[in-house]
Coordinates of C-alpha atoms in Angstrom, one line a residue:
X5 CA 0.5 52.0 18.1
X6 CA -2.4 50.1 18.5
X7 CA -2.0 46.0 16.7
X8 CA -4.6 46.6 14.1
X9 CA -3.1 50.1 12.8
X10 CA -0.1 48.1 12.8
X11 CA -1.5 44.8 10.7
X12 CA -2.9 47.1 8.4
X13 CA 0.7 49.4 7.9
X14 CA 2.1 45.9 7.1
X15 CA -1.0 44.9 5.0
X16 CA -0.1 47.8 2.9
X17 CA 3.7 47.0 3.1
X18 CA 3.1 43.5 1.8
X19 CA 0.5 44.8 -1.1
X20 CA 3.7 47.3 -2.1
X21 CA 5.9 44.2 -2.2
X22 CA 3.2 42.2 -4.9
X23 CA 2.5 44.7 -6.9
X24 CA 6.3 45.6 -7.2
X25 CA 6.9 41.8 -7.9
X26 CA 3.8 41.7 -10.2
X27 CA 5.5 44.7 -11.8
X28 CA 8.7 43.1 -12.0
X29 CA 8.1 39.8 -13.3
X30 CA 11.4 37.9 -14.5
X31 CA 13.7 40.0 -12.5
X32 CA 15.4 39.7 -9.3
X33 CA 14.7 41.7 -6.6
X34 CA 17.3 43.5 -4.2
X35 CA 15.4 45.8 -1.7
X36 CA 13.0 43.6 0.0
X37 CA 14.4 43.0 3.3
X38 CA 14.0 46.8 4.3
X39 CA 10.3 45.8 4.7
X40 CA 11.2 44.0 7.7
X41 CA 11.1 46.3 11.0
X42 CA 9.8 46.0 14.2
X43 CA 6.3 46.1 13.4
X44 CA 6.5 43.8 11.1
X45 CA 8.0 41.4 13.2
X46 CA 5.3 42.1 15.8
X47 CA 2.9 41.0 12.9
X48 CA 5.4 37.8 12.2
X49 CA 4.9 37.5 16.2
X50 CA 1.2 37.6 15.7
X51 CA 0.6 34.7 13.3
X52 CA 2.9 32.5 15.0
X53 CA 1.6 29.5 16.8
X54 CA 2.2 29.9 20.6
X55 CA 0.7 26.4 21.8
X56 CA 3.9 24.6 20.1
X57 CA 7.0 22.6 22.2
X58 CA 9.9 24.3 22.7
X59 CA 12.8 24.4 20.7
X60 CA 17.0 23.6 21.9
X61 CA 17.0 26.7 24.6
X62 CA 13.4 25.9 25.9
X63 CA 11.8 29.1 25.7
X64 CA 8.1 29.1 25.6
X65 CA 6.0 31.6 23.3
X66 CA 5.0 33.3 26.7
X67 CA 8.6 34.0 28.0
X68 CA 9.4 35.5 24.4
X69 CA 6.2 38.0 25.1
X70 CA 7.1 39.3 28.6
X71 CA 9.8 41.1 26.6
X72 CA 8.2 41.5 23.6
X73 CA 9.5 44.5 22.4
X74 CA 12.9 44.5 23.4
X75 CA 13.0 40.9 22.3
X76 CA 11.6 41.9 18.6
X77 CA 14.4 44.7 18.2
X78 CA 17.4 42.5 19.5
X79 CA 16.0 40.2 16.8
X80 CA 15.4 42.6 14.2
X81 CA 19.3 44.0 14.9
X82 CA 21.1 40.7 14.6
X83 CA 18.9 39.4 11.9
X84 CA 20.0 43.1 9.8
X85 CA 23.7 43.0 10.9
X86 CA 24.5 39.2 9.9
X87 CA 25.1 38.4 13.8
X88 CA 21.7 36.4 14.3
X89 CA 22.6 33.0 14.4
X90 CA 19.8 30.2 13.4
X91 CA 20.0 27.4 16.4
X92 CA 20.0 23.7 15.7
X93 CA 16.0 22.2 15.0
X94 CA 15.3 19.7 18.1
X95 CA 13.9 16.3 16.6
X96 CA 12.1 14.2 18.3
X97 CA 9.7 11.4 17.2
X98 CA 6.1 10.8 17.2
X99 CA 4.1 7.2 16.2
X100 CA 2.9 7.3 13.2
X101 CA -0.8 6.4 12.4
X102 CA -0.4 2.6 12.3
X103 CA 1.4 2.6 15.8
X104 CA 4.1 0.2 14.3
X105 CA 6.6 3.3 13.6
X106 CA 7.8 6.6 14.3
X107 CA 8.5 9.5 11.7
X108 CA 11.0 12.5 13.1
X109 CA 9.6 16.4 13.1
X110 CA 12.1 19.1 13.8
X111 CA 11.1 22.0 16.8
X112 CA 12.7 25.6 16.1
X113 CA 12.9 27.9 18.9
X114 CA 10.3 30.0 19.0
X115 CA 12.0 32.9 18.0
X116 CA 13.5 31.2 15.1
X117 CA 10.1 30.6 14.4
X118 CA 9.1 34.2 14.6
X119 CA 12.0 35.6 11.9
X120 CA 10.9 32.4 9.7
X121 CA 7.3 33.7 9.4
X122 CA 8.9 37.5 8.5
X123 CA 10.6 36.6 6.1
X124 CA 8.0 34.1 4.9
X125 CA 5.6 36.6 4.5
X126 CA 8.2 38.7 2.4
X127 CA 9.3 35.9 0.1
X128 CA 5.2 34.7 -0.8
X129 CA 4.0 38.1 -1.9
X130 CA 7.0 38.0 -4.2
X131 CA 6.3 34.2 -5.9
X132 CA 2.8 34.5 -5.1
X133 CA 3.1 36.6 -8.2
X134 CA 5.0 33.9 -10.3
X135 CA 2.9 30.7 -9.1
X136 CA 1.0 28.9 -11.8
X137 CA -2.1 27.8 -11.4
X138 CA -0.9 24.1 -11.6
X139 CA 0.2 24.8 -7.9
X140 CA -2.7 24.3 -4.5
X141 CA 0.1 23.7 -1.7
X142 CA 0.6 25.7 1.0
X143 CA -1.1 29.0 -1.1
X144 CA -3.3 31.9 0.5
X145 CA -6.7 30.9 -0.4
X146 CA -6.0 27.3 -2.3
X147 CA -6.7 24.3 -0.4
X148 CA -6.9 20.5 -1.2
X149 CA -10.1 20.2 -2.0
X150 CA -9.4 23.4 -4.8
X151 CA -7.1 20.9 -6.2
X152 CA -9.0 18.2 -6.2
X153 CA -12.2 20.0 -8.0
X154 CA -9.6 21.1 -10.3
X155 CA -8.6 18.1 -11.4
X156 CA -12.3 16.4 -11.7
X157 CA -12.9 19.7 -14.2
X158 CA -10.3 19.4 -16.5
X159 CA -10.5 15.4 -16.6
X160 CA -14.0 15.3 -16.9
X161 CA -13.5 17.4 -19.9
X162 CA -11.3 15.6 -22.0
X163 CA -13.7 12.7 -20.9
X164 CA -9.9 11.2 -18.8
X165 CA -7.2 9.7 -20.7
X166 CA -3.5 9.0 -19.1
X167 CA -2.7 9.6 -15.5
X168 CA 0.8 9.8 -14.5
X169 CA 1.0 9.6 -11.0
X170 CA 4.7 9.9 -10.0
X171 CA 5.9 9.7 -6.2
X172 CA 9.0 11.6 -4.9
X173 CA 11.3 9.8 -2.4
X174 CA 11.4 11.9 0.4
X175 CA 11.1 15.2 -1.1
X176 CA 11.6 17.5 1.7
X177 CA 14.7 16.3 3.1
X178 CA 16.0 15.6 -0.4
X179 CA 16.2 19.1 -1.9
X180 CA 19.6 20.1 -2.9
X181 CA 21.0 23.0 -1.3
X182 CA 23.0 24.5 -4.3
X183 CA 20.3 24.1 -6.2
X184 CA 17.8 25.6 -4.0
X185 CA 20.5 28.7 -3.3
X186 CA 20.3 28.9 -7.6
X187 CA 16.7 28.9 -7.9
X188 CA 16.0 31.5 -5.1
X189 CA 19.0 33.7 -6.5
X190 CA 17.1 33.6 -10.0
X191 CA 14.0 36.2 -8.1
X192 CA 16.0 37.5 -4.9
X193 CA 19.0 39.1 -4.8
X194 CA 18.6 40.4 -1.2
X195 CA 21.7 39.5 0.5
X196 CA 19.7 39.8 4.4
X197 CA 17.3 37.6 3.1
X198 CA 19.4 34.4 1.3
X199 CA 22.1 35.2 4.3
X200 CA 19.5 34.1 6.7
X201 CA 17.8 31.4 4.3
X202 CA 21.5 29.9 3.8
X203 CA 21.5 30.1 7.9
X204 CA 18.8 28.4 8.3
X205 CA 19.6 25.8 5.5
X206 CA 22.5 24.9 7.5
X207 CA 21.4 25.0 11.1
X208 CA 22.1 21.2 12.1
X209 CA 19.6 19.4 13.8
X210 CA 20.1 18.3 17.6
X211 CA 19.1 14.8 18.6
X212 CA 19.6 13.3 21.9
X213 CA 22.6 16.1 22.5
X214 CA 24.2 15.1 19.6
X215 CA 24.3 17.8 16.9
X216 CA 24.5 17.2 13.0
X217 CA 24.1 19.0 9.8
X218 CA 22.2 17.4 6.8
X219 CA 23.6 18.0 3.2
X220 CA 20.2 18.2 1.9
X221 CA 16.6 19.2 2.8
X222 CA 14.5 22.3 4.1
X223 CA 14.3 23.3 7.4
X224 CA 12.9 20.9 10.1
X225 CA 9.8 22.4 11.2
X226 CA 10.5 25.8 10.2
X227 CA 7.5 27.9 8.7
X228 CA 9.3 28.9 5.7
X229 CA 9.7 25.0 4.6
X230 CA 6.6 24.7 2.8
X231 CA 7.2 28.2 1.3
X232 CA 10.4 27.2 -0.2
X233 CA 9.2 24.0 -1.2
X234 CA 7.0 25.4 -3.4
X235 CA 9.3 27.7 -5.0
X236 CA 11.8 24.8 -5.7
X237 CA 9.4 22.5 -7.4
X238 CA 7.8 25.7 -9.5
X239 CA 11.0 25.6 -10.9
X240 CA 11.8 21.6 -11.5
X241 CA 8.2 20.9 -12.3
X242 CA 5.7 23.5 -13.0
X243 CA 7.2 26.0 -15.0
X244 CA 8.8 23.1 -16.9
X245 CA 5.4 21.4 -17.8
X246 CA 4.1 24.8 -18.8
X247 CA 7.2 25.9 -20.9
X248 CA 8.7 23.1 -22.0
X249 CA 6.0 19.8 -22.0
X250 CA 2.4 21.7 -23.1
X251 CA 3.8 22.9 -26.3
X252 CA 5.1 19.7 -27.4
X253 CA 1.7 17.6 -27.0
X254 CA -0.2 16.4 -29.6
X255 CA -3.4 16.6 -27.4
X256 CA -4.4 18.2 -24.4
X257 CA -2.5 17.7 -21.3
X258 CA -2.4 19.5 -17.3
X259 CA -0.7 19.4 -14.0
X260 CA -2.7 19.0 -10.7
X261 CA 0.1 19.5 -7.5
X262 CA -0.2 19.4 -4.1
X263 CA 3.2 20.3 -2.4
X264 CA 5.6 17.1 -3.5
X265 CA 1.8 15.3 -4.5
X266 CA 1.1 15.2 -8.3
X267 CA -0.4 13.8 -11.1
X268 CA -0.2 14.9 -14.7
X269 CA -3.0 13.9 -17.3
X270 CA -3.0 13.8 -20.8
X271 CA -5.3 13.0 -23.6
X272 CA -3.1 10.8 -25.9
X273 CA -1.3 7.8 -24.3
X274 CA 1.8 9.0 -26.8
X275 CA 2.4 12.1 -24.3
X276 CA 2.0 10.2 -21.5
X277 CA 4.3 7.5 -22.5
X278 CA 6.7 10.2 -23.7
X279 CA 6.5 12.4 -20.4
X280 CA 6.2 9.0 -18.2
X281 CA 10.1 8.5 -19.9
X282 CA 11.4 11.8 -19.2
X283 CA 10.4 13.4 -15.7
X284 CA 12.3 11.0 -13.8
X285 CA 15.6 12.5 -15.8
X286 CA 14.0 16.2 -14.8
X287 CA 13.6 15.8 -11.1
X288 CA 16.9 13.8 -11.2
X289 CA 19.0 16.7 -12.4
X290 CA 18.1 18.6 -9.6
X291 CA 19.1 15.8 -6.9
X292 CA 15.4 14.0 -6.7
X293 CA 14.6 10.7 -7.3
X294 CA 11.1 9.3 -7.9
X295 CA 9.8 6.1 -6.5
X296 CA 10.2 3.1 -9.2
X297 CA 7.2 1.0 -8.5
X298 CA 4.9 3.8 -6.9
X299 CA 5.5 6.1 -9.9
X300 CA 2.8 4.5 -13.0
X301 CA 0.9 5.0 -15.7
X302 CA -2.4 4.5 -15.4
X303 CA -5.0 4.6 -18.2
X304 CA -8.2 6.8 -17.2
X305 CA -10.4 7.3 -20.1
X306 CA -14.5 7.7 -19.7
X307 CA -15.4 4.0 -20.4
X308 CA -18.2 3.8 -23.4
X309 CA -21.6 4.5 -23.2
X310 CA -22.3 1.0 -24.2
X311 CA -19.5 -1.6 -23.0
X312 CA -18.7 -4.0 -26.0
X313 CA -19.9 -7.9 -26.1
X314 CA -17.2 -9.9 -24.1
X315 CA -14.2 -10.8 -26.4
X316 CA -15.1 -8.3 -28.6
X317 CA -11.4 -6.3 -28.5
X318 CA -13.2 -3.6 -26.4
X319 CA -9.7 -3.0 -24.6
X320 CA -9.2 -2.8 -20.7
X321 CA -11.6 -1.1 -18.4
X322 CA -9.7 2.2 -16.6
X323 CA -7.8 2.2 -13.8
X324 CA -7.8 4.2 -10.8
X325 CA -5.2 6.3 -8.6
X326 CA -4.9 7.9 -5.5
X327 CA -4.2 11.7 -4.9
X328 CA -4.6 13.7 -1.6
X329 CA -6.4 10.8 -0.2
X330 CA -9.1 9.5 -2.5
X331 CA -8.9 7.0 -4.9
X332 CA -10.3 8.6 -8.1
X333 CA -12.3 6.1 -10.4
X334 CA -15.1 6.2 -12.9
X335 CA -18.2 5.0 -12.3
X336 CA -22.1 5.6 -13.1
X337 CA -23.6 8.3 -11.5
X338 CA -27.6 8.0 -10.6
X339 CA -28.5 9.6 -14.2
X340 CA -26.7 7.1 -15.4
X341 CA -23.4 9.0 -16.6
X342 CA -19.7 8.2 -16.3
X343 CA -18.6 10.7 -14.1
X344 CA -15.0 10.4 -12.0
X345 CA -16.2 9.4 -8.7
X346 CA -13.4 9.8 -5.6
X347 CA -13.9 7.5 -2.5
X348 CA -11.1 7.8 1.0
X349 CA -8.1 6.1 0.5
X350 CA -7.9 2.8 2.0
X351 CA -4.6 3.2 3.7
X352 CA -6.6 6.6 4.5
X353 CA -9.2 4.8 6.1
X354 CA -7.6 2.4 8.0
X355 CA -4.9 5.0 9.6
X356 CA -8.0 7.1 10.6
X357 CA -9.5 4.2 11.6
X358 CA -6.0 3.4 13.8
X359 CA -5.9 6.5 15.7
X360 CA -9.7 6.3 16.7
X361 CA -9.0 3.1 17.6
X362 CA -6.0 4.4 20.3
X363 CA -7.7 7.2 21.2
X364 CA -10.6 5.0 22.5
X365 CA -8.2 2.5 23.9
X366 CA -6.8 5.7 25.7
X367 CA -10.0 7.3 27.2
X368 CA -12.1 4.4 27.9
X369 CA -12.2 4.7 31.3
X370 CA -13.2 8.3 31.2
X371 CA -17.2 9.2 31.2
X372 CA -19.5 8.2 28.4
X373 CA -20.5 11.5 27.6
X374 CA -17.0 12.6 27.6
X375 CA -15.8 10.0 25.2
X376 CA -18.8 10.7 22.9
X377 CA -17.9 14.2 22.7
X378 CA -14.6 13.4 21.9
X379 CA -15.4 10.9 19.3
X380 CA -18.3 13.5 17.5
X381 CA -15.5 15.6 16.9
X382 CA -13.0 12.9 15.5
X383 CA -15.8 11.9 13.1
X384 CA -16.9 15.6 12.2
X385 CA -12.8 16.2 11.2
X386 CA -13.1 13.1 8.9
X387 CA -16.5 14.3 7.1
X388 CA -14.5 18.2 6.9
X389 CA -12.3 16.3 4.8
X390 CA -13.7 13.2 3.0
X391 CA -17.3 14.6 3.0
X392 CA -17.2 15.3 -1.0
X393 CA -19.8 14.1 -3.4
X394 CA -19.9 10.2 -4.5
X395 CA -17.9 9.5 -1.2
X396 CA -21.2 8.1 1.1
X397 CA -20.5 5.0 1.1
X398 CA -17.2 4.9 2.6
X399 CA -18.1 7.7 5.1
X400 CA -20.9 5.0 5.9
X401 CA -18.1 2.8 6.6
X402 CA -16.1 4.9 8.9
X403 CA -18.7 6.1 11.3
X404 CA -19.9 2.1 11.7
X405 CA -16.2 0.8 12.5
X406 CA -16.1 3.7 15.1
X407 CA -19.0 2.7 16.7
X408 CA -17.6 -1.0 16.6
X409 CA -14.3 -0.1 18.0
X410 CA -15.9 2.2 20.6
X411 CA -18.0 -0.5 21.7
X412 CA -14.7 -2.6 21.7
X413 CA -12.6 -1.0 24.0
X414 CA -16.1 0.1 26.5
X415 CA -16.7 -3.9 26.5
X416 CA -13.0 -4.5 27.4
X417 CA -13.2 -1.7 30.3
X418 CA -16.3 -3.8 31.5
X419 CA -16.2 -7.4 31.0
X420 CA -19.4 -8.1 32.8
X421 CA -21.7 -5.9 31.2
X422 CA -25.4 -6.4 31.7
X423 CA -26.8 -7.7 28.9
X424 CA -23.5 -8.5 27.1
X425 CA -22.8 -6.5 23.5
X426 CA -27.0 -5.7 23.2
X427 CA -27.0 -4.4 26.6
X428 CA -24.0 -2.0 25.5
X429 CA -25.7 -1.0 22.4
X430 CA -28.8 -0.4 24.2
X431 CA -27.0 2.3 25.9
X432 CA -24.7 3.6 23.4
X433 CA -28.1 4.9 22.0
X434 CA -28.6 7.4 23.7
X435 CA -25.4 9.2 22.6
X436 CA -25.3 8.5 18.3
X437 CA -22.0 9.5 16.2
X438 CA -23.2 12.2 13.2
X439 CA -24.3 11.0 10.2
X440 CA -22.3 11.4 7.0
X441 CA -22.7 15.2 5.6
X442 CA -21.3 15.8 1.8
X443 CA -19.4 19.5 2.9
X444 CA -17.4 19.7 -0.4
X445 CA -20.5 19.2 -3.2
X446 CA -19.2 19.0 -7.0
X447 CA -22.4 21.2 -7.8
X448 CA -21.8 23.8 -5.5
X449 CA -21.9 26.7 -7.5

């Protein structure tokens, strides 16, 4: 059968899965798993990443496809039967951006990989239907820069007011397992599907040959992490908000989230205040903790047209807060208007800034043109990102401090340098970094 017949038998497949969950809103399902068949593995097989490291029995994406299809129905067999067993995640640990420490990331096998993805696919056109709108994370079509034009909509029309911006302690290896199980059992009653979620759940994680198995968390690495992520805090926090906090206000009142990355706004500081004193209690009962100094209350209204005379009693000027890398603020746009502007993070900045830094310190002895071609890319992924409207300035500020730490580490490769830092410059001309480019525009219609 030829692979776009088949993408498009298990396009249909999943559309029948929606509109059956769509149809079936509130109930738990029990026949999914029969979805799952060989060529919908091969499309599982498809969207897998094959350029990833290996997992515990160091099988490589190609060695999996030069049996493909005997390979898929061994895998489809065991994972039917209840004989498939999920292998231990392999950690290992990478620097992180400030080169001062490492954070661990867990490999699957590849095939592990490849069943994850099925039954991912399975389990999001069934929640995709029960997602609120609150949610951006790891969603078909929703992005962070959705959630972020989100947010500057609904604040900028209740002119601000009260940002809670609460941080989760280590929210992916904190979720509760039993409480997860609950959650998942409350939409899916599939017993192939939660046998191999519990599997997976429970895998252990292999570290320098020794083997352990964490009480708590999602899978290291696996695809279906995010996936299950979301469904766990749609429980704790979205549908909570939307049920149980909204109704109670006294004015109006949203949640923005981002995966575990959230702020709720609010237009009277007596919801804020009230919320602030509850949602640590909330996340707590389902085995999370928020941060106690990193989780605040931050007061965000528009400032007045016309500031009062000093010592006047005009209150405090706003503050400002960080979410998905920008610090949002208010400031005067060129009309003069308070308008929420959003500028990159410092600690964004500076870890960008950090891994330019060692890539230059790693490639200086290749070619010019090599390293500028390397480094035009580096600074075109930053403006992909950060590029959004109000933020010139600081994208200003990162392409100079590349050109300065370029220039660095090409001085250090060549101490005598004609001319000294002008001679450099002189010929660092002739290869420029991009200029800043706004690609996210608030007025893009």
């Amino acid at each position: 059968m030829p692979e776009t017949q088949g993408s498009e038998n298990v396009s249909t497949k999943r559309a029948r899965i929606a509109r059956l969950a769509k149809e079936r809103r509130g109930e738990a399902l029990t026949n999914l798993s029969h979805h799952i068949d060989v060529e919908w593995l091969k499309e599982a097989h498809r969207l897998t990443r094959k350029d990833g490291a290996v997992g515990v029995d160091g099988q490589a994406a190609a060695d999996y496809a030069a049996a493909l299809e005997g390979n898929l129905a061994s895998l489809l067999d065991r994972a039917k039967s209840g004989t498939y067993r999920a292998p231990p995640v392999r950690r290992v640990y990478i620097p992180k951006a400030d080169g001062l420490a490492t954070r661990p990331i867990g490999i699957p096998t590849f095939e592990d990989k490849v069943l994850q993805r099925a039954v991912a696919m399975v389990l999001g056109e069934v929640y995709e239907q029960d997602f609120l709108d609150c949610s951006w994370g790891f969603r078909p079509g929703r992005s962070q820069h959705m959630a972020l034009e989100s947010f500057w909509k609904q604040a900028m029309a209740m002119h601000g007011g009260v940002v809670v911006e609460v941080d989760v302690k280590g929210y992916f290896d904190a979720i509760d397992h039993e409480h997860l199980t609950a959650i998942l059992r409350q939409r899916v009653r599939d017993g192939v599907l939660l046998r191999l979620i519990g599997k997976w759940l429970n895998a252990g994680v292999m570290e320098e040959g020794s083997l352990s198995y964490p009480e708590s968390g999602t899978p290291q690495g696996g695809v279906i992490s995010p996936l299950i992520a979301n469904v766990f805090l749609h429980e704790v926090l979205d549908t909570w908000f939307e049920r149980e906090v909204v109704p109670r206000l006294h004015g109006r009142g949203f949640l923005i989230r981002f995966a575990d990355d959230f702020v709720m706004c609010f237009e009277c500081e007596e919801d804020a205040l009230r919320v602030m004193a509850v949602v640590a209690k909330r996340l707590a009962k389902y085995g999370l903790t928020v941060h106690p100094t990193k989780t605040r209350l931050v007061p965000f209204r528009r400032p007045p047209r016309h500031p009062p005379d000093a010592g006047a009693g005009g209150g405090s000027p706003p503050g400002s807060f960080d979410l998905l890398g920008f610090t949002h603020h208010w400031g005067l746009s060129r009309r003069g208007n308070w308008v929420i502007q959003r500028q990159t993070a410092s600690k964004r900045l500076h870890r960008s800034l950090h891994t330019v830094g060692q890539w230059c310190q790693a490639n200086r002895h290749r070619p010019l043109r090599d390293q500028h071609a390397g480094l035009v890319r580096k600074v075109n992924g930053h403006f992909q990102y950060y590029g959004i409207t109000g933020n010139g300035r600081m994208l200003n500020t990162f392409r100079y401090w590349v050109y300065v730490i370029w220039r660095k580490w090409l001085a250090r490769r060549s101490r005598h340098v004609r001319g000294g830092t002008r001679g450099l410059d002189r010929r660092l001309r002739r290869f420029p970094l991009p200029n800043a480019i706004v690609v996210h525009s608030v007025y893009a219609t």
